[in-house]
Amino acid sequence: MLSLTPSQIEQLITHAQTCYPEECCGLLLGQNKIVREIWPTENTWTLAFSQAMPELLPQNPQSQSRHDRFAIAPATILKAQKYARAQDLAIIGIYHSHPDHAAIPSEYDRAIAWDIYSYLILSVHQRRVADYRSWQLDGDRQFQEEPIQIQHLDSEFLQ
Ligand SMILES: [Zn+2]
């Protein structure tokens, strides 16, 4: 179960709608599946990124774009990691949006996923977030959905 506050959800929705029709992406900082901070990142996906692992991506490379691919620069992840550690937090998840697609992980998402993270996906239809769901890899590297819990508003003031 992944826990977020209403204002964090609002932040994710705004980011996803602003980036439409491209995918947005970012990191979830927190501890024990409780999100404490949203860390939006730039979508740095380029064709070269997919070409680096062709065995995982049999699709026609020309059909890929930031409409259906995302990548977070390693330097950005390191920076977020350092920031999180300084506050006794960690990166606990990665979020991204699916413009005009369901909030279900793609084969590409599975190929680049780490089993330690939650993967929150927001489905955006015509610039509006229609759905969001969270996923985590199981021992067989298959995504299993995990429930999202919305924290009570006052828990935001207890930190
Ligand atoms: Zn995806």
Tab-separated table of N, CA and C and ligand atoms in Angstrom:
chain	number	residue	atom	x	y	z
A	1	MET	N	0.835	-1.199	0.000
A	1	MET	CA	0.000	0.000	0.000
A	1	MET	C	0.871	1.251	0.000
A	2	LEU	N	0.576	2.170	-0.932
A	2	LEU	CA	1.330	3.411	-1.035
A	2	LEU	C	0.456	4.537	-0.496
A	3	SER	N	1.039	5.353	0.369
A	3	SER	CA	0.262	6.385	1.035
A	3	SER	C	0.668	7.782	0.574
A	4	LEU	N	-0.313	8.569	0.151
A	4	LEU	CA	-0.059	9.946	-0.301
A	4	LEU	C	-1.087	10.895	0.304
A	5	THR	N	-0.748	12.179	0.357
A	5	THR	CA	-1.703	13.179	0.841
A	5	THR	C	-2.509	13.715	-0.355
A	6	PRO	N	-3.666	14.314	-0.074
A	6	PRO	CA	-4.453	14.908	-1.165
A	6	PRO	C	-3.660	15.949	-1.953
A	7	SER	N	-2.821	16.745	-1.280
A	7	SER	CA	-2.085	17.786	-2.016
A	7	SER	C	-0.983	17.175	-2.887
A	8	GLN	N	-0.425	16.052	-2.455
A	8	GLN	CA	0.569	15.368	-3.307
A	8	GLN	C	-0.113	14.817	-4.564
A	9	ILE	N	-1.298	14.251	-4.386
A	9	ILE	CA	-2.057	13.748	-5.528
A	9	ILE	C	-2.343	14.906	-6.493
A	10	GLU	N	-2.716	16.044	-5.918
A	10	GLU	CA	-3.008	17.232	-6.716
A	10	GLU	C	-1.781	17.651	-7.532
A	11	GLN	N	-0.598	17.584	-6.883
A	11	GLN	CA	0.656	17.946	-7.540
A	11	GLN	C	0.942	17.002	-8.722
A	12	LEU	N	0.710	15.714	-8.520
A	12	LEU	CA	0.947	14.727	-9.577
A	12	LEU	C	-0.002	14.957	-10.746
A	13	ILE	N	-1.262	15.235	-10.421
A	13	ILE	CA	-2.267	15.450	-11.470
A	13	ILE	C	-1.912	16.677	-12.299
A	14	THR	N	-1.508	17.760	-11.624
A	14	THR	CA	-1.136	18.987	-12.332
A	14	THR	C	0.058	18.738	-13.252
A	15	HIS	N	1.065	18.019	-12.738
A	15	HIS	CA	2.245	17.728	-13.547
A	15	HIS	C	1.865	16.913	-14.791
A	16	ALA	N	1.045	15.890	-14.594
A	16	ALA	CA	0.654	15.012	-15.705
A	16	ALA	C	-0.132	15.778	-16.766
A	17	GLN	N	-1.020	16.677	-16.304
A	17	GLN	CA	-1.860	17.420	-17.251
A	17	GLN	C	-1.048	18.478	-17.986
A	18	THR	N	-0.041	19.060	-17.300
A	18	THR	CA	0.790	20.088	-17.922
A	18	THR	C	1.658	19.492	-19.024
A	19	CYS	N	2.154	18.268	-18.811
A	19	CYS	CA	3.064	17.648	-19.783
A	19	CYS	C	2.332	17.054	-20.989
A	20	TYR	N	1.042	16.811	-20.850
A	20	TYR	CA	0.274	16.211	-21.926
A	20	TYR	C	0.491	16.983	-23.233
A	21	PRO	N	0.695	16.357	-24.406
A	21	PRO	CA	0.562	14.919	-24.684
A	21	PRO	C	1.850	14.115	-24.471
A	22	GLU	N	2.870	14.731	-23.832
A	22	GLU	CA	4.062	13.935	-23.511
A	22	GLU	C	3.873	13.301	-22.136
A	23	GLU	N	4.708	12.314	-21.842
A	23	GLU	CA	4.673	11.705	-20.516
A	23	GLU	C	5.412	12.602	-19.537
A	24	CYS	N	4.862	12.769	-18.342
A	24	CYS	CA	5.614	13.420	-17.278
A	24	CYS	C	6.270	12.319	-16.460
A	25	CYS	N	7.248	12.689	-15.638
A	25	CYS	CA	7.828	11.690	-14.742
A	25	CYS	C	8.442	12.381	-13.541
A	26	GLY	N	8.720	11.606	-12.517
A	26	GLY	CA	9.308	12.163	-11.304
A	26	GLY	C	9.483	11.097	-10.248
A	27	LEU	N	10.001	11.530	-9.122
A	27	LEU	CA	10.319	10.595	-8.039
A	27	LEU	C	9.421	10.848	-6.838
A	28	LEU	N	9.193	9.789	-6.072
A	28	LEU	CA	8.434	9.884	-4.824
A	28	LEU	C	9.409	9.654	-3.680
A	29	LEU	N	9.574	10.664	-2.816
A	29	LEU	CA	10.485	10.543	-1.676
A	29	LEU	C	9.665	10.278	-0.421
A	30	GLY	N	10.177	9.401	0.429
A	30	GLY	CA	9.454	9.114	1.660
A	30	GLY	C	10.112	7.996	2.430
A	31	GLN	N	9.302	7.299	3.207
A	31	GLN	CA	9.802	6.150	3.959
A	31	GLN	C	8.642	5.210	4.240
A	32	ASN	N	8.935	3.922	4.275
A	32	ASN	CA	7.911	2.908	4.578
A	32	ASN	C	6.634	3.091	3.760
A	33	LYS	N	6.785	3.330	2.477
A	33	LYS	CA	5.617	3.452	1.576
A	33	LYS	C	4.759	4.682	1.851
A	34	ILE	N	5.287	5.605	2.662
A	34	ILE	CA	4.573	6.861	2.900
A	34	ILE	C	5.304	7.970	2.153
A	35	VAL	N	4.622	8.582	1.192
A	35	VAL	CA	5.254	9.635	0.404
A	35	VAL	C	5.305	10.916	1.221
A	36	ARG	N	6.498	11.530	1.275
A	36	ARG	CA	6.659	12.794	1.997
A	36	ARG	C	6.854	13.965	1.047
A	37	GLU	N	7.397	13.666	-0.133
A	37	GLU	CA	7.674	14.751	-1.069
A	37	GLU	C	7.647	14.240	-2.503
A	38	ILE	N	7.108	15.079	-3.382
A	38	ILE	CA	7.095	14.783	-4.814
A	38	ILE	C	8.290	15.503	-5.436
A	39	TRP	N	9.058	14.802	-6.243
A	39	TRP	CA	10.244	15.391	-6.875
A	39	TRP	C	10.066	15.295	-8.403
A	40	PRO	N	9.437	16.302	-9.006
A	40	PRO	CA	9.210	16.240	-10.459
A	40	PRO	C	10.545	16.261	-11.202
A	41	THR	N	10.657	15.514	-12.264
A	41	THR	CA	11.878	15.521	-13.070
A	41	THR	C	11.521	15.766	-14.531
A	42	GLU	N	12.553	16.054	-15.288
A	42	GLU	CA	12.367	16.234	-16.722
A	42	GLU	C	12.327	14.851	-17.370
A	43	ASN	N	11.520	14.708	-18.395
A	43	ASN	CA	11.518	13.468	-19.172
A	43	ASN	C	12.664	13.546	-20.177
A	44	THR	N	13.753	12.816	-19.900
A	44	THR	CA	14.955	12.927	-20.742
A	44	THR	C	15.053	11.781	-21.741
A	45	TRP	N	13.921	11.123	-22.015
A	45	TRP	CA	13.962	10.012	-22.957
A	45	TRP	C	14.382	10.492	-24.349
A	46	THR	N	15.305	9.735	-24.956
A	46	THR	CA	15.642	9.955	-26.368
A	46	THR	C	15.697	8.587	-27.021
A	47	LEU	N	15.705	8.565	-28.333
A	47	LEU	CA	15.732	7.291	-29.045
A	47	LEU	C	16.966	6.477	-28.658
A	48	ALA	N	18.078	7.171	-28.408
A	48	ALA	CA	19.321	6.486	-28.035
A	48	ALA	C	19.138	5.667	-26.767
A	49	PHE	N	18.264	6.134	-25.890
A	49	PHE	CA	18.030	5.449	-24.628
A	49	PHE	C	17.469	4.046	-24.882
A	50	SER	N	16.492	3.950	-25.767
A	50	SER	CA	15.903	2.645	-26.080
A	50	SER	C	16.849	1.780	-26.894
A	51	GLN	N	17.629	2.423	-27.767
A	51	GLN	CA	18.546	1.655	-28.607
A	51	GLN	C	19.643	0.997	-27.779
A	52	ALA	N	19.850	1.502	-26.552
A	52	ALA	CA	20.872	0.917	-25.687
A	52	ALA	C	20.448	-0.449	-25.171
A	53	MET	N	19.167	-0.761	-25.250
A	53	MET	CA	18.722	-2.092	-24.810
A	53	MET	C	17.725	-2.680	-25.806
A	54	PRO	N	18.189	-2.937	-27.019
A	54	PRO	CA	17.297	-3.397	-28.086
A	54	PRO	C	16.632	-4.735	-27.785
A	55	GLU	N	17.302	-5.581	-26.986
A	55	GLU	CA	16.715	-6.896	-26.707
A	55	GLU	C	15.431	-6.794	-25.893
A	56	LEU	N	15.307	-5.684	-25.169
A	56	LEU	CA	14.105	-5.501	-24.360
A	56	LEU	C	13.007	-4.794	-25.129
A	57	LEU	N	13.385	-4.227	-26.257
A	57	LEU	CA	12.451	-3.373	-26.971
A	57	LEU	C	12.362	-3.763	-28.442
A	58	PRO	N	11.624	-4.812	-28.734
A	58	PRO	CA	11.557	-5.277	-30.106
A	58	PRO	C	10.719	-4.399	-31.032
A	59	GLN	N	10.010	-3.424	-30.459
A	59	GLN	CA	9.131	-2.612	-31.304
A	59	GLN	C	9.939	-1.746	-32.264
A	60	ASN	N	9.251	-1.249	-33.246
A	60	ASN	CA	9.871	-0.326	-34.195
A	60	ASN	C	10.297	0.946	-33.459
A	61	PRO	N	11.601	1.236	-33.439
A	61	PRO	CA	12.071	2.397	-32.666
A	61	PRO	C	11.457	3.713	-33.138
A	62	GLN	N	11.110	3.788	-34.418
A	62	GLN	CA	10.584	5.059	-34.945
A	62	GLN	C	9.216	5.389	-34.340
A	63	SER	N	8.542	4.384	-33.805
A	63	SER	CA	7.204	4.637	-33.272
A	63	SER	C	7.271	5.119	-31.817
A	64	GLN	N	8.487	5.204	-31.253
A	64	GLN	CA	8.607	5.618	-29.859
A	64	GLN	C	8.855	7.123	-29.770
A	65	SER	N	8.308	7.713	-28.722
A	65	SER	CA	8.551	9.136	-28.490
A	65	SER	C	8.237	9.413	-27.020
A	66	ARG	N	8.353	10.670	-26.616
A	66	ARG	CA	8.024	10.994	-25.229
A	66	ARG	C	6.527	10.935	-24.969
A	67	HIS	N	5.761	10.621	-26.037
A	67	HIS	CA	4.324	10.387	-25.842
A	67	HIS	C	4.117	9.048	-25.126
A	68	ASP	N	5.053	8.117	-25.318
A	68	ASP	CA	4.864	6.802	-24.691
A	68	ASP	C	6.143	6.252	-24.056
A	69	ARG	N	7.116	7.129	-23.829
A	69	ARG	CA	8.351	6.698	-23.179
A	69	ARG	C	8.779	7.770	-22.182
A	70	PHE	N	9.437	7.331	-21.108
A	70	PHE	CA	10.020	8.313	-20.203
A	70	PHE	C	11.362	7.800	-19.721
A	71	ALA	N	12.211	8.727	-19.318
A	71	ALA	CA	13.493	8.380	-18.709
A	71	ALA	C	13.868	9.495	-17.746
A	72	ILE	N	14.508	9.121	-16.661
A	72	ILE	CA	14.989	10.092	-15.672
A	72	ILE	C	16.513	10.008	-15.671
A	73	ALA	N	17.175	11.133	-15.842
A	73	ALA	CA	18.630	11.151	-15.916
A	73	ALA	C	19.239	10.625	-14.621
A	74	PRO	N	20.270	9.757	-14.713
A	74	PRO	CA	20.921	9.217	-13.512
A	74	PRO	C	21.399	10.319	-12.564
A	75	ALA	N	21.894	11.423	-13.109
A	75	ALA	CA	22.377	12.520	-12.260
A	75	ALA	C	21.233	13.093	-11.424
A	76	THR	N	20.040	13.140	-12.005
A	76	THR	CA	18.867	13.640	-11.295
A	76	THR	C	18.504	12.702	-10.143
A	77	ILE	N	18.585	11.403	-10.415
A	77	ILE	CA	18.263	10.415	-9.373
A	77	ILE	C	19.271	10.519	-8.223
A	78	LEU	N	20.548	10.685	-8.549
A	78	LEU	CA	21.581	10.827	-7.515
A	78	LEU	C	21.339	12.056	-6.652
A	79	LYS	N	20.972	13.153	-7.319
A	79	LYS	CA	20.723	14.397	-6.605
A	79	LYS	C	19.548	14.229	-5.640
A	80	ALA	N	18.485	13.582	-6.120
A	80	ALA	CA	17.304	13.356	-5.281
A	80	ALA	C	17.635	12.428	-4.115
A	81	GLN	N	18.480	11.429	-4.399
A	81	GLN	CA	18.881	10.470	-3.373
A	81	GLN	C	19.624	11.173	-2.232
A	82	LYS	N	20.546	12.057	-2.636
A	82	LYS	CA	21.349	12.791	-1.667
A	82	LYS	C	20.451	13.693	-0.808
A	83	TYR	N	19.539	14.392	-1.480
A	83	TYR	CA	18.604	15.277	-0.798
A	83	TYR	C	17.735	14.481	0.189
A	84	ALA	N	17.249	13.325	-0.279
A	84	ALA	CA	16.364	12.504	0.554
A	84	ALA	C	17.096	11.995	1.794
A	85	ARG	N	18.318	11.489	1.587
A	85	ARG	CA	19.093	10.932	2.708
A	85	ARG	C	19.345	11.965	3.791
A	86	ALA	N	19.588	13.203	3.367
A	86	ALA	CA	19.862	14.270	4.328
A	86	ALA	C	18.659	14.496	5.242
A	87	GLN	N	17.481	14.034	4.817
A	87	GLN	CA	16.273	14.209	5.636
A	87	GLN	C	15.715	12.890	6.128
A	88	ASP	N	16.577	11.868	6.161
A	88	ASP	CA	16.151	10.533	6.595
A	88	ASP	C	15.029	9.966	5.730
A	89	LEU	N	15.037	10.338	4.474
A	89	LEU	CA	14.058	9.793	3.544
A	89	LEU	C	14.807	8.985	2.485
A	90	ALA	N	14.058	8.396	1.575
A	90	ALA	CA	14.658	7.666	0.461
A	90	ALA	C	13.744	7.815	-0.747
A	91	ILE	N	14.267	7.473	-1.901
A	91	ILE	CA	13.387	7.379	-3.065
A	91	ILE	C	12.583	6.095	-2.887
A	92	ILE	N	11.273	6.215	-2.802
A	92	ILE	CA	10.457	5.009	-2.619
A	92	ILE	C	9.627	4.680	-3.855
A	93	GLY	N	9.633	5.590	-4.818
A	93	GLY	CA	8.836	5.295	-6.010
A	93	GLY	C	9.139	6.227	-7.160
A	94	ILE	N	8.620	5.847	-8.306
A	94	ILE	CA	8.765	6.638	-9.527
A	94	ILE	C	7.368	6.804	-10.120
A	95	TYR	N	7.037	8.020	-10.507
A	95	TYR	CA	5.723	8.196	-11.154
A	95	TYR	C	5.907	8.662	-12.583
A	96	HIS	N	4.957	8.335	-13.423
A	96	HIS	CA	4.915	8.875	-14.780
A	96	HIS	C	3.491	8.809	-15.285
A	97	SER	N	3.258	9.481	-16.403
A	97	SER	CA	1.895	9.523	-16.927
A	97	SER	C	1.787	8.705	-18.204
A	98	HIS	N	0.563	8.303	-18.508
A	98	HIS	CA	0.265	7.613	-19.764
A	98	HIS	C	-0.748	8.453	-20.535
A	99	PRO	N	-0.262	9.299	-21.449
A	99	PRO	CA	-1.203	10.101	-22.243
A	99	PRO	C	-2.045	9.186	-23.145
A	100	ASP	N	-3.340	9.270	-23.009
A	100	ASP	CA	-4.294	8.508	-23.831
A	100	ASP	C	-4.151	6.997	-23.687
A	101	HIS	N	-3.622	6.561	-22.543
A	101	HIS	CA	-3.541	5.123	-22.267
A	101	HIS	C	-3.904	4.865	-20.808
A	102	ALA	N	-4.276	3.627	-20.524
A	102	ALA	CA	-4.681	3.249	-19.168
A	102	ALA	C	-3.493	3.324	-18.202
A	103	ALA	N	-3.790	3.364	-16.919
A	103	ALA	CA	-2.755	3.454	-15.872
A	103	ALA	C	-2.172	2.075	-15.567
A	104	ILE	N	-1.828	1.373	-16.629
A	104	ILE	CA	-1.294	0.012	-16.515
A	104	ILE	C	0.118	0.007	-17.107
A	105	PRO	N	1.100	-0.597	-16.419
A	105	PRO	CA	2.488	-0.536	-16.907
A	105	PRO	C	2.640	-1.187	-18.283
A	106	SER	N	3.481	-0.588	-19.103
A	106	SER	CA	3.785	-1.150	-20.427
A	106	SER	C	4.945	-2.130	-20.284
A	107	GLU	N	5.233	-2.838	-21.347
A	107	GLU	CA	6.377	-3.757	-21.353
A	107	GLU	C	7.678	-2.962	-21.168
A	108	TYR	N	7.701	-1.755	-21.726
A	108	TYR	CA	8.867	-0.881	-21.536
A	108	TYR	C	9.023	-0.527	-20.056
A	109	ASP	N	7.909	-0.184	-19.398
A	109	ASP	CA	7.961	0.150	-17.969
A	109	ASP	C	8.546	-1.014	-17.171
A	110	ARG	N	8.125	-2.213	-17.534
A	110	ARG	CA	8.587	-3.402	-16.813
A	110	ARG	C	10.093	-3.610	-17.047
A	111	ALA	N	10.517	-3.372	-18.290
A	111	ALA	CA	11.918	-3.604	-18.649
A	111	ALA	C	12.873	-2.703	-17.859
A	112	ILE	N	12.426	-1.468	-17.566
A	112	ILE	CA	13.335	-0.526	-16.895
A	112	ILE	C	13.062	-0.416	-15.392
A	113	ALA	N	12.134	-1.246	-14.869
A	113	ALA	CA	11.723	-1.093	-13.465
A	113	ALA	C	12.690	-1.765	-12.497
A	114	TRP	N	12.781	-1.171	-11.303
A	114	TRP	CA	13.524	-1.767	-10.182
A	114	TRP	C	12.508	-2.313	-9.191
A	115	ASP	N	12.820	-3.455	-8.583
A	115	ASP	CA	11.815	-4.065	-7.703
A	115	ASP	C	11.659	-3.351	-6.355
A	116	ILE	N	12.578	-2.436	-6.036
A	116	ILE	CA	12.473	-1.756	-4.735
A	116	ILE	C	11.493	-0.578	-4.769
A	117	TYR	N	11.076	-0.161	-5.963
A	117	TYR	CA	10.252	1.046	-6.064
A	117	TYR	C	8.788	0.742	-6.344
A	118	SER	N	7.942	1.662	-5.911
A	118	SER	CA	6.545	1.681	-6.342
A	118	SER	C	6.488	2.471	-7.643
A	119	TYR	N	5.645	2.055	-8.549
A	119	TYR	CA	5.484	2.756	-9.833
A	119	TYR	C	4.066	3.283	-9.934
A	120	LEU	N	3.943	4.590	-9.740
A	120	LEU	CA	2.626	5.210	-9.813
A	120	LEU	C	2.415	5.734	-11.234
A	121	ILE	N	1.339	5.327	-11.848
A	121	ILE	CA	1.047	5.721	-13.231
A	121	ILE	C	-0.269	6.494	-13.270
A	122	LEU	N	-0.229	7.652	-13.937
A	122	LEU	CA	-1.446	8.459	-14.093
A	122	LEU	C	-1.909	8.375	-15.544
A	123	SER	N	-3.150	8.039	-15.726
A	123	SER	CA	-3.725	7.978	-17.069
A	123	SER	C	-4.335	9.335	-17.407
A	124	VAL	N	-3.899	9.940	-18.542
A	124	VAL	CA	-4.398	11.259	-18.930
A	124	VAL	C	-5.154	11.137	-20.252
A	125	HIS	N	-6.389	11.562	-20.232
A	125	HIS	CA	-7.194	11.558	-21.457
A	125	HIS	C	-7.630	12.977	-21.764
A	126	GLN	N	-7.267	13.430	-22.951
A	126	GLN	CA	-7.619	14.797	-23.378
A	126	GLN	C	-7.284	15.822	-22.293
A	127	ARG	N	-6.039	15.727	-21.833
A	127	ARG	CA	-5.475	16.696	-20.874
A	127	ARG	C	-6.040	16.573	-19.459
A	128	ARG	N	-6.856	15.562	-19.195
A	128	ARG	CA	-7.421	15.391	-17.854
A	128	ARG	C	-7.010	14.035	-17.296
A	129	VAL	N	-6.529	14.022	-16.052
A	129	VAL	CA	-6.191	12.742	-15.426
A	129	VAL	C	-7.482	11.976	-15.137
A	130	ALA	N	-7.574	10.769	-15.700
A	130	ALA	CA	-8.788	9.969	-15.563
A	130	ALA	C	-8.638	8.910	-14.474
A	131	ASP	N	-7.386	8.546	-14.177
A	131	ASP	CA	-7.162	7.428	-13.256
A	131	ASP	C	-5.696	7.454	-12.821
A	132	TYR	N	-5.417	6.934	-11.643
A	132	TYR	CA	-4.022	6.705	-11.253
A	132	TYR	C	-3.952	5.447	-10.416
A	133	ARG	N	-2.891	4.666	-10.647
A	133	ARG	CA	-2.738	3.392	-9.954
A	133	ARG	C	-1.269	3.170	-9.653
A	134	SER	N	-0.987	2.369	-8.639
A	134	SER	CA	0.407	2.106	-8.258
A	134	SER	C	0.722	0.619	-8.405
A	135	TRP	N	1.961	0.344	-8.794
A	135	TRP	CA	2.388	-1.020	-9.116
A	135	TRP	C	3.748	-1.306	-8.522
A	136	GLN	N	3.987	-2.566	-8.209
A	136	GLN	CA	5.320	-2.970	-7.776
A	136	GLN	C	5.641	-4.340	-8.355
A	137	LEU	N	6.923	-4.543	-8.705
A	137	LEU	CA	7.337	-5.835	-9.260
A	137	LEU	C	7.293	-6.914	-8.184
A	138	ASP	N	6.863	-8.110	-8.564
A	138	ASP	CA	6.952	-9.241	-7.639
A	138	ASP	C	8.249	-10.015	-7.924
A	139	GLY	N	8.429	-11.148	-7.262
A	139	GLY	CA	9.661	-11.924	-7.396
A	139	GLY	C	9.921	-12.438	-8.808
A	140	ASP	N	8.873	-12.489	-9.624
A	140	ASP	CA	9.041	-12.937	-11.013
A	140	ASP	C	9.117	-11.765	-11.989
A	141	ARG	N	9.377	-10.580	-11.449
A	141	ARG	CA	9.441	-9.359	-12.255
A	141	ARG	C	8.149	-9.079	-13.015
A	142	GLN	N	7.026	-9.437	-12.390
A	142	GLN	CA	5.724	-9.082	-12.951
A	142	GLN	C	5.135	-7.983	-12.068
A	143	PHE	N	4.495	-6.992	-12.700
A	143	PHE	CA	3.886	-5.925	-11.904
A	143	PHE	C	2.609	-6.395	-11.223
A	144	GLN	N	2.503	-6.098	-9.929
A	144	GLN	CA	1.275	-6.333	-9.183
A	144	GLN	C	0.777	-4.972	-8.703
A	145	GLU	N	-0.523	-4.764	-8.805
A	145	GLU	CA	-1.063	-3.491	-8.348
A	145	GLU	C	-1.032	-3.419	-6.826
A	146	GLU	N	-0.711	-2.239	-6.293
A	146	GLU	CA	-0.772	-2.039	-4.841
A	146	GLU	C	-1.776	-0.917	-4.578
A	147	PRO	N	-2.556	-1.048	-3.506
A	147	PRO	CA	-3.561	-0.020	-3.218
A	147	PRO	C	-2.902	1.325	-2.893
A	148	ILE	N	-3.584	2.407	-3.247
A	148	ILE	CA	-3.134	3.749	-2.883
A	148	ILE	C	-4.012	4.235	-1.746
A	149	GLN	N	-3.350	4.674	-0.668
A	149	GLN	CA	-4.093	5.193	0.474
A	149	GLN	C	-3.917	6.704	0.517
A	150	ILE	N	-5.029	7.416	0.643
A	150	ILE	CA	-4.947	8.867	0.765
A	150	ILE	C	-4.893	9.206	2.259
A	151	GLN	N	-3.766	9.853	2.654
A	151	GLN	CA	-3.607	10.213	4.064
A	151	GLN	C	-4.606	11.289	4.457
A	152	HIS	N	-4.991	11.289	5.714
A	152	HIS	CA	-5.864	12.356	6.203
A	152	HIS	C	-5.127	13.675	6.126
A	153	LEU	N	-5.860	14.718	5.877
A	153	LEU	CA	-5.268	16.042	5.709
A	153	LEU	C	-4.379	16.444	6.884
A	154	ASP	N	-4.814	16.171	8.121
A	154	ASP	CA	-4.049	16.671	9.263
A	154	ASP	C	-2.710	15.948	9.436
A	155	SER	N	-2.539	14.770	8.782
A	155	SER	CA	-1.255	14.088	8.931
A	155	SER	C	-0.146	14.880	8.242
A	156	GLU	N	-0.517	15.811	7.351
A	156	GLU	CA	0.485	16.635	6.704
A	156	GLU	C	1.143	17.584	7.683
A	157	PHE	N	0.468	17.836	8.798
A	157	PHE	CA	1.008	18.788	9.755
A	157	PHE	C	1.733	18.097	10.921
A	158	LEU	N	1.802	16.773	10.851
A	158	LEU	CA	2.405	16.026	11.949
A	158	LEU	C	3.870	15.690	11.676
A	159	GLN	N	4.373	16.045	10.515
A	159	GLN	CA	5.723	15.652	10.159
A	159	GLN	C	6.777	16.395	10.976
B	1	ZN	ZN	4.556	3.793	-18.771
